[in-house]
Amino acid sequence: MVKVELLLYLIVALMILRVGGEGASLRIEMTEEELRREADRVMGLPGQPPVEFKQYAGYVTVNETHGRALFYWFFEATKNPHNKPLLLWLNGGPGCSSVGYGEAEELGPFFPQKGKPELKFNPHTWNKAANLLFVESPVGVGFSYTNTSRDLKELGDSITAKDSYAFLVNWLRRFPQFKSHDFYIAGESYAGHYVPQLSELIFDNNKLVPKEDYINFKGFMIGNALMDDETDQRGMIDYAWDHAVISDGLYHDIKTTCNFSVSKPSNSCNTFLDKYFDVYSIIDMYSLYTSTCPDSNFSTTPHHVPVIRGLAPLLFSHFDGWHKRPTGYDPCASDYTEVYMNRPDVQKALHANTTGIPYPWTHCRSDNTTSWGDAPASMLPTLNKLIAGGVRVWVYSGDTDGRIPVTATRYTLKKLGLNIIQDWTPWYTDNKQVGGWTIEYEGLVFVTVRGAGHQVPTFKPKQALQLLAHFLANHSLPSSPY
């Protein structure tokens, strides 16, 4: 296998190519960004199965003055990458890694395994449908860093969107072959803020920027997404009662004492919400019907869960239970990922941690989100603006998630006030099973995924890939068995 260092050296040397005749010579020169792109090429990862597609990883500077840089991992499509769209995936938190969750446990090509140094190839990887880009955002998350420590105390929705936009502009300068491709964004959970906010920034800036920085943005898709404080919180309680998680009495007490439109609960509301969150210390809030991981650093028990504060909804943000990190279908999958990503040989292969970050890689960073600066109570105005602007918007919901449950999403979408074109309709998988239900609104499509938890691609990988393919093609999911 060619060493990355040797490859970079050969490129930097510019490989003067001599041709005959009268001693003429042809000098093949590469731009600075082309050199950086080739330096980012991942020639192979420890334990990686053989693949034919190219992958790249490294850093893109988003603020030269402060020394802020975001870490990315990019996979070309498995086939015909020149004809496939470009898709950016964002996980939420805020403060959680899109590499750790999205790539390594949900929809990327490679999954770490229990007790094995090898990676497992994901047969339902989303780079079967698109060129797939992951970025760890904001700074302080994963391998992304800043040389200005005060940046970590000034994080919030606005700076995250601005840095993500700067990342995209600079990344496309490094990979100009993808500038003309249709561009989409997808994400889950707190990406219900990240994705619409970044989309709005692209939408607005596309009207102002020079041609070379125009992004061919077409639409976005968000799953089990935090979108509106009031409906997200009300929906959590209603879902818990409807799914036999809390008693009739506790449900009544919460509904009669808690005002989901305020930021600070009353003392009596606090008492009842404590009892509500106690339930999720013994079952997985993110997937009601799957097991938790015993004796794990990623267990759902409160003793093992770091609190990520400062995020909407404001009322529930006071409770540790709201901040529990998700687990996947294998409830211990996050353990395997953390071990793998902290291996020095893995970090070297990924061109990661090049500045010697003084802490281990983790899925989520709680210390840099304790003072999260801005989080609008509702993303509905942004959604309405983008829908009116012709941006394609799909919202999906795994229906066994108690964190941002399907009940909350239905309340939220009803608040948008969109006209319904096609009401509650089943959609089918290729084995003639019902995959979930859809509602087609004027300007938005809502999809439920039957039996999926918070991280839909983890629990229903085949259905998630089917959902993505139909979103990218702007085709309705099949409404009858096929």
Coordinates of C-alpha atoms in Angstrom, one line a residue:
M1 CA 0.0 0.0 0.0
V2 CA 1.4 3.4 -1.0
K3 CA 2.3 5.5 2.0
V4 CA 0.4 8.8 2.2
E5 CA 3.7 10.6 3.1
L6 CA 5.3 9.2 -0.1
L7 CA 2.3 10.2 -2.2
L8 CA 2.3 13.7 -0.8
Y9 CA 6.1 14.1 -1.4
L10 CA 5.7 13.0 -5.0
I11 CA 2.9 15.4 -5.6
V12 CA 4.7 18.3 -3.9
A13 CA 7.7 17.6 -6.1
L14 CA 5.3 18.3 -9.1
M15 CA 6.6 15.3 -11.1
I16 CA 8.3 17.1 -14.0
L17 CA 7.5 15.0 -17.0
R18 CA 10.0 15.1 -19.8
V19 CA 9.0 14.7 -23.4
G20 CA 11.2 14.2 -26.4
G21 CA 11.7 16.2 -29.5
E22 CA 13.7 19.4 -29.0
G23 CA 14.0 18.9 -25.3
A24 CA 10.7 20.5 -24.4
S25 CA 9.2 19.6 -21.1
L26 CA 5.7 19.5 -19.7
R27 CA 5.3 20.5 -16.0
I28 CA 2.3 19.1 -14.3
E29 CA 1.4 21.5 -11.5
M30 CA -1.3 21.2 -8.9
T31 CA -3.1 24.0 -7.0
E32 CA -2.7 24.2 -3.3
E33 CA -6.2 22.8 -2.8
E34 CA -5.5 19.9 -5.1
L35 CA -2.4 19.1 -3.1
R36 CA -4.4 19.2 0.1
R37 CA -7.1 17.0 -1.5
E38 CA -4.5 14.4 -2.4
A39 CA -2.9 14.6 1.0
D40 CA -6.4 13.9 2.5
R41 CA -6.7 10.6 0.5
V42 CA -7.2 7.7 2.9
M43 CA -5.3 4.8 1.4
G44 CA -6.7 2.3 3.8
L45 CA -7.8 2.0 7.5
P46 CA -6.6 -0.6 10.0
G47 CA -8.9 -3.7 9.6
Q48 CA -10.7 -2.2 6.7
P49 CA -12.4 -4.5 4.2
P50 CA -11.5 -4.0 0.6
V51 CA -13.6 -1.4 -1.3
E52 CA -13.4 0.1 -4.7
F53 CA -14.6 3.6 -3.8
K54 CA -12.3 6.5 -2.8
Q55 CA -12.3 8.0 0.7
Y56 CA -10.8 11.2 2.1
A57 CA -10.4 12.6 5.6
G58 CA -8.8 15.6 7.2
Y59 CA -9.3 19.2 8.2
V60 CA -10.9 22.3 6.6
T61 CA -10.1 25.6 8.3
V62 CA -13.3 27.7 8.9
N63 CA -11.7 30.6 10.7
E64 CA -8.0 31.5 10.0
T65 CA -7.8 34.2 12.7
H66 CA -9.0 31.9 15.5
G67 CA -7.5 28.7 14.1
R68 CA -10.8 26.9 13.9
A69 CA -10.8 23.7 11.8
L70 CA -13.5 21.1 11.3
F71 CA -12.7 17.4 10.7
Y72 CA -14.4 15.6 7.8
W73 CA -14.6 12.1 6.4
F74 CA -15.8 11.8 2.8
F75 CA -16.7 8.7 0.8
E76 CA -17.3 8.8 -2.9
A77 CA -20.3 6.8 -4.1
T78 CA -19.8 3.1 -4.5
K79 CA -20.6 3.4 -8.2
N80 CA -20.6 6.3 -10.7
P81 CA -19.7 9.0 -8.2
H82 CA -19.5 11.5 -11.1
N83 CA -23.3 11.1 -11.6
K84 CA -24.4 10.9 -8.0
P85 CA -25.5 13.8 -5.7
L86 CA -23.5 15.1 -2.8
L87 CA -25.0 14.5 0.7
L88 CA -23.8 16.0 4.0
W89 CA -24.8 14.2 7.1
L90 CA -25.1 16.0 10.5
N91 CA -25.7 14.5 14.0
G92 CA -26.9 16.6 16.8
G93 CA -26.4 16.8 20.5
P94 CA -25.5 19.6 20.3
G95 CA -21.9 18.4 20.8
C96 CA -22.1 14.9 19.2
S97 CA -20.0 13.5 16.4
S98 CA -21.4 12.8 13.0
V99 CA -18.4 10.5 12.5
G100 CA -19.0 8.5 15.7
Y101 CA -22.7 8.1 15.2
G102 CA -23.5 8.7 11.5
E103 CA -20.5 7.0 9.9
A104 CA -19.6 4.3 12.4
E105 CA -23.0 3.2 13.7
E106 CA -25.7 4.3 11.3
L107 CA -25.2 4.9 7.6
G108 CA -21.5 5.0 6.8
P109 CA -19.6 2.2 5.0
F110 CA -17.5 1.0 8.0
F111 CA -18.7 -0.2 11.5
P112 CA -16.3 -1.1 14.3
Q113 CA -16.9 -4.5 15.9
K114 CA -16.9 -6.0 19.4
G115 CA -13.5 -7.3 20.4
K116 CA -12.2 -7.3 16.8
P117 CA -9.6 -5.0 15.2
E118 CA -11.5 -5.3 11.9
L119 CA -14.2 -3.0 10.4
K120 CA -17.4 -4.4 9.1
F121 CA -18.7 -3.2 5.8
N122 CA -22.3 -1.9 6.0
P123 CA -24.3 -3.3 3.1
H124 CA -26.8 -0.5 3.4
T125 CA -24.3 2.3 3.4
W126 CA -25.7 5.6 2.1
N127 CA -22.8 6.1 -0.3
K128 CA -24.7 3.6 -2.5
A129 CA -27.0 6.4 -3.3
A130 CA -24.8 9.5 -2.9
N131 CA -21.3 10.9 -2.4
L132 CA -21.3 11.0 1.4
L133 CA -19.8 13.6 3.6
F134 CA -19.5 13.7 7.4
V135 CA -18.2 16.6 9.4
E136 CA -17.6 16.9 13.2
S137 CA -19.3 20.1 14.2
P138 CA -19.0 22.5 16.1
V139 CA -15.3 22.9 17.1
G140 CA -14.5 20.8 20.1
V141 CA -16.5 17.9 18.9
G142 CA -14.6 14.8 17.9
F143 CA -11.4 15.7 16.2
S144 CA -12.5 19.3 15.3
Y145 CA -10.6 22.0 17.2
T146 CA -9.9 25.6 17.8
N147 CA -6.7 27.4 18.8
T148 CA -8.7 30.1 20.6
S149 CA -10.1 28.6 23.8
R150 CA -12.8 31.2 24.3
D151 CA -14.5 29.9 21.2
L152 CA -15.6 26.9 23.2
K153 CA -17.5 29.2 25.6
E154 CA -19.2 31.1 22.7
L155 CA -20.8 28.1 20.9
G156 CA -24.4 28.1 19.8
D157 CA -26.7 27.6 16.8
S158 CA -25.5 30.7 14.9
I159 CA -21.8 30.1 15.0
T160 CA -22.3 26.4 14.2
A161 CA -24.2 27.3 11.1
K162 CA -21.7 29.9 10.0
D163 CA -18.7 27.5 10.5
S164 CA -20.5 24.7 8.7
Y165 CA -21.2 27.0 5.8
A166 CA -17.5 28.1 5.7
F167 CA -16.6 24.5 5.8
L168 CA -18.8 23.7 2.8
V169 CA -17.5 26.6 0.7
N170 CA -13.8 25.7 1.5
W171 CA -14.4 21.9 1.1
L172 CA -15.9 22.5 -2.4
R173 CA -12.9 24.5 -3.3
R174 CA -10.8 21.5 -2.4
F175 CA -13.1 19.1 -4.3
P176 CA -14.3 21.3 -7.2
Q177 CA -15.4 18.2 -9.2
F178 CA -18.5 18.1 -6.9
K179 CA -19.4 21.7 -7.3
S180 CA -21.9 21.0 -10.1
H181 CA -23.5 18.1 -8.3
D182 CA -26.9 18.4 -6.7
F183 CA -26.3 19.0 -3.0
Y184 CA -28.5 17.8 -0.1
I185 CA -28.2 17.8 3.7
A186 CA -29.6 15.2 6.1
G187 CA -29.4 14.7 9.9
E188 CA -31.2 13.7 13.0
S189 CA -32.1 14.9 16.5
Y190 CA -30.6 18.3 17.3
A191 CA -29.8 18.5 13.6
G192 CA -33.5 19.6 13.5
H193 CA -31.8 22.9 14.3
Y194 CA -28.5 22.4 12.5
V195 CA -29.9 21.3 9.1
P196 CA -32.6 24.1 8.6
Q197 CA -30.2 26.8 9.8
L198 CA -27.4 25.7 7.5
S199 CA -29.9 25.3 4.7
E200 CA -31.1 28.9 5.3
L201 CA -27.6 30.2 5.2
I202 CA -26.9 28.5 1.9
F203 CA -30.3 29.6 0.5
D204 CA -29.6 33.3 1.4
N205 CA -25.9 33.4 0.5
N206 CA -26.6 31.8 -2.9
K207 CA -28.2 35.0 -3.9
L208 CA -25.1 37.0 -3.0
V209 CA -22.0 35.0 -3.6
P210 CA -19.9 34.9 -6.7
K211 CA -20.5 32.0 -9.1
E212 CA -17.5 30.0 -7.9
D213 CA -18.9 29.8 -4.3
Y214 CA -22.5 29.0 -5.4
I215 CA -23.7 25.7 -3.8
N216 CA -26.1 23.7 -5.9
F217 CA -28.5 23.2 -3.0
K218 CA -31.7 21.2 -3.6
G219 CA -33.1 20.1 -0.3
F220 CA -32.8 18.5 3.1
M221 CA -34.1 15.6 5.2
I222 CA -34.3 15.5 9.0
G223 CA -35.2 12.5 11.2
N224 CA -36.6 12.4 14.8
A225 CA -35.8 16.1 14.8
L226 CA -35.9 18.7 17.5
M227 CA -37.9 21.5 15.8
D228 CA -40.3 23.1 18.3
D229 CA -39.9 23.3 22.1
E230 CA -43.6 23.3 23.0
T231 CA -44.7 20.4 20.8
D232 CA -41.5 18.4 21.3
Q233 CA -42.0 18.4 25.1
R234 CA -45.8 17.8 25.0
G235 CA -45.3 15.0 22.5
M236 CA -42.7 13.3 24.7
I237 CA -45.2 13.1 27.6
D238 CA -48.2 12.0 25.5
Y239 CA -46.0 9.3 23.7
A240 CA -44.8 8.0 27.1
W241 CA -48.3 7.6 28.4
D242 CA -49.6 6.1 25.1
H243 CA -46.8 3.6 25.0
A244 CA -47.4 2.4 28.6
V245 CA -44.1 4.0 30.0
I246 CA -45.8 6.2 32.6
S247 CA -48.9 5.8 34.7
D248 CA -52.3 7.5 34.3
G249 CA -51.7 9.4 37.5
L250 CA -48.2 10.7 36.6
Y251 CA -49.5 11.6 33.1
H252 CA -52.4 13.6 34.7
D253 CA -50.1 15.3 37.2
I254 CA -47.6 16.4 34.5
K255 CA -50.3 17.6 32.1
T256 CA -52.1 19.7 34.8
T257 CA -49.0 21.2 36.4
C258 CA -46.4 21.7 33.6
N259 CA -46.5 24.5 31.1
F260 CA -44.5 23.4 28.1
S261 CA -44.3 27.0 26.7
V262 CA -42.1 28.3 29.6
S263 CA -38.4 27.9 30.2
K264 CA -38.5 27.2 34.0
P265 CA -40.8 24.6 35.5
S266 CA -42.6 25.1 38.8
N267 CA -41.5 23.1 41.8
S268 CA -44.4 20.7 41.5
C269 CA -43.7 20.2 37.8
N270 CA -40.1 19.5 38.6
T271 CA -41.2 16.7 41.0
F272 CA -43.4 15.0 38.4
L273 CA -40.8 15.3 35.6
D274 CA -38.2 13.7 37.9
K275 CA -40.5 10.7 38.1
Y276 CA -41.0 10.7 34.4
F277 CA -37.2 10.7 33.6
D278 CA -36.6 8.0 36.3
V279 CA -38.3 5.5 34.0
Y280 CA -35.7 6.2 31.3
S281 CA -32.9 5.1 33.8
I282 CA -34.1 1.5 33.4
I283 CA -35.2 1.5 29.7
D284 CA -33.7 3.1 26.6
M285 CA -35.5 6.4 25.8
Y286 CA -34.1 6.3 22.3
S287 CA -35.5 2.8 21.5
L288 CA -38.2 1.6 23.8
Y289 CA -38.2 -2.1 22.9
T290 CA -34.4 -2.9 22.6
S291 CA -32.0 -3.8 25.3
T292 CA -29.6 -1.5 27.1
C293 CA -25.9 -2.2 27.3
P294 CA -24.9 -3.8 30.6
D295 CA -21.8 -2.4 32.4
S296 CA -21.0 0.1 29.7
N297 CA -19.8 3.6 29.6
F298 CA -22.7 4.3 27.3
S299 CA -25.4 2.8 29.4
T300 CA -28.6 4.6 29.8
T301 CA -28.2 4.6 33.6
P302 CA -27.7 8.1 35.0
H303 CA -24.3 7.2 36.6
H304 CA -22.7 6.8 33.2
V305 CA -24.3 9.5 31.2
P306 CA -22.6 12.9 30.8
V307 CA -25.0 15.8 30.8
I308 CA -25.0 18.1 27.7
R309 CA -26.7 21.2 28.8
G310 CA -27.9 24.3 27.2
L311 CA -30.1 22.8 24.5
A312 CA -33.8 23.3 23.7
P313 CA -36.4 22.4 24.7
L314 CA -35.8 24.9 27.6
L315 CA -38.2 23.3 30.1
F316 CA -36.7 19.8 29.7
S317 CA -33.2 21.0 29.5
H318 CA -33.1 21.2 33.3
F319 CA -33.3 17.4 33.6
D320 CA -30.3 15.0 33.1
G321 CA -32.6 12.5 31.5
W322 CA -33.2 14.7 28.5
H323 CA -29.4 14.6 27.7
K324 CA -28.9 10.9 27.6
R325 CA -26.9 9.8 24.6
P326 CA -28.4 7.4 22.1
T327 CA -27.6 3.7 21.8
G328 CA -28.0 1.6 18.7
Y329 CA -29.5 -1.8 17.8
D330 CA -26.4 -3.3 19.4
P331 CA -26.6 -1.2 22.5
C332 CA -22.9 -1.4 23.0
A333 CA -21.9 -0.2 19.5
S334 CA -20.7 3.1 20.8
D335 CA -18.1 1.3 23.0
Y336 CA -16.5 -0.3 20.0
T337 CA -16.4 2.9 18.1
E338 CA -14.7 4.8 20.9
V339 CA -12.0 2.1 21.2
Y340 CA -11.4 2.2 17.4
M341 CA -11.3 6.0 17.0
N342 CA -8.8 6.4 19.8
R343 CA -6.3 4.0 18.2
P344 CA -3.2 6.0 17.1
D345 CA -2.9 4.0 13.8
V346 CA -6.5 4.8 13.0
Q347 CA -6.0 8.5 13.7
K348 CA -2.9 8.5 11.5
A349 CA -4.7 6.8 8.6
L350 CA -7.5 9.4 8.9
H351 CA -5.1 12.4 9.2
A352 CA -6.9 13.2 12.4
N353 CA -5.7 14.7 15.7
T354 CA -2.7 16.3 13.9
T355 CA -2.5 19.0 16.6
G356 CA -2.3 16.7 19.6
I357 CA -5.7 17.4 21.1
P358 CA -5.3 17.0 24.9
Y359 CA -8.3 14.7 25.4
P360 CA -9.5 11.4 24.0
W361 CA -12.0 11.2 21.1
T362 CA -15.5 10.8 22.4
H363 CA -18.9 10.7 20.8
C364 CA -20.2 13.8 22.6
R365 CA -18.5 16.6 24.4
S366 CA -20.5 18.0 27.3
D367 CA -17.9 20.5 28.5
N368 CA -18.0 22.7 25.4
T369 CA -21.8 23.0 25.3
T370 CA -22.4 24.0 28.9
S371 CA -22.9 27.6 27.7
W372 CA -24.6 27.0 24.4
G373 CA -25.4 30.5 23.4
D374 CA -28.5 30.5 21.2
A375 CA -31.2 27.9 20.4
P376 CA -34.4 29.3 19.0
A377 CA -37.5 27.9 20.6
S378 CA -38.9 26.9 17.2
M379 CA -37.5 26.2 13.8
L380 CA -41.0 26.5 12.2
P381 CA -40.4 30.0 10.7
T382 CA -37.2 28.8 9.1
L383 CA -39.0 25.7 7.7
N384 CA -41.8 27.9 6.3
K385 CA -39.3 30.2 4.6
L386 CA -37.4 27.4 2.9
I387 CA -40.6 25.6 1.9
A388 CA -41.8 28.8 0.3
G389 CA -38.5 29.1 -1.4
G390 CA -38.9 25.8 -3.2
V391 CA -36.4 23.8 -1.1
R392 CA -37.3 20.1 -1.0
V393 CA -38.1 19.1 2.7
W394 CA -38.6 15.6 4.0
V395 CA -39.1 14.8 7.7
Y396 CA -39.0 11.2 8.9
S397 CA -39.6 9.6 12.3
G398 CA -38.7 6.2 13.8
D399 CA -41.8 5.3 15.7
T400 CA -40.2 3.6 18.8
D401 CA -38.2 6.7 19.8
G402 CA -39.2 8.3 23.1
R403 CA -36.7 11.2 22.8
I404 CA -38.2 13.0 19.8
P405 CA -41.2 10.8 19.3
V406 CA -43.4 10.5 16.3
T407 CA -46.2 12.1 18.4
A408 CA -44.1 15.3 18.9
T409 CA -43.2 15.5 15.2
R410 CA -46.9 15.2 14.2
Y411 CA -47.8 18.0 16.6
T412 CA -45.0 20.1 15.2
L413 CA -45.9 19.6 11.6
K414 CA -49.6 20.3 12.3
K415 CA -48.4 23.7 13.7
L416 CA -46.9 24.5 10.3
G417 CA -50.4 24.7 8.9
L418 CA -49.6 23.2 5.5
N419 CA -52.3 21.8 3.2
I420 CA -52.4 18.1 3.0
I421 CA -52.2 16.7 -0.5
Q422 CA -52.1 12.9 0.3
D423 CA -53.1 11.9 3.9
W424 CA -51.9 9.0 6.0
T425 CA -50.7 6.3 3.4
P426 CA -48.7 3.1 4.0
W427 CA -45.4 2.6 2.2
Y428 CA -43.9 -0.7 1.4
T429 CA -40.5 -2.3 1.4
D430 CA -39.3 -4.8 -1.3
N431 CA -40.4 -7.8 0.8
K432 CA -44.0 -6.5 0.6
Q433 CA -44.0 -5.4 4.2
V434 CA -45.3 -2.0 5.5
G435 CA -42.3 0.2 6.2
G436 CA -44.3 2.9 7.8
W437 CA -46.7 5.7 6.7
T438 CA -46.5 8.9 4.8
I439 CA -48.3 12.3 4.6
E440 CA -47.6 14.5 1.7
Y441 CA -48.1 18.1 2.6
E442 CA -47.9 21.1 0.2
G443 CA -44.1 21.5 0.2
L444 CA -43.1 18.8 2.7
V445 CA -43.2 15.0 2.9
F446 CA -43.5 13.3 6.3
V447 CA -42.5 9.6 6.6
T448 CA -42.7 7.3 9.6
V449 CA -40.4 4.3 9.8
R450 CA -42.1 1.3 11.6
G451 CA -40.1 -0.2 14.4
A452 CA -37.1 2.2 14.3
G453 CA -35.7 4.1 17.2
H454 CA -34.1 7.5 17.4
Q455 CA -31.3 6.6 14.9
V456 CA -33.4 5.2 12.1
P457 CA -30.5 3.9 9.9
T458 CA -29.2 1.9 12.8
F459 CA -32.5 0.1 13.5
K460 CA -33.9 -0.1 10.0
P461 CA -30.9 0.2 7.6
K462 CA -32.6 -1.2 4.5
Q463 CA -35.7 1.0 4.9
A464 CA -33.5 4.0 5.6
L465 CA -31.5 3.5 2.4
Q466 CA -34.8 3.1 0.5
L467 CA -36.1 6.4 2.1
L468 CA -32.9 8.2 1.1
A469 CA -33.1 7.0 -2.5
H470 CA -36.7 8.2 -2.9
F471 CA -35.9 11.5 -1.2
L472 CA -33.0 12.2 -3.6
A473 CA -35.0 11.2 -6.6
N474 CA -38.0 13.2 -5.3
H475 CA -40.2 10.1 -5.8
S476 CA -43.0 9.0 -3.5
L477 CA -42.4 5.8 -1.5
P478 CA -44.3 2.8 -2.9
S479 CA -47.9 2.9 -1.6
S480 CA -48.6 -0.8 -2.5
P481 CA -46.6 -4.0 -2.3
Y482 CA -44.3 -4.6 -5.2

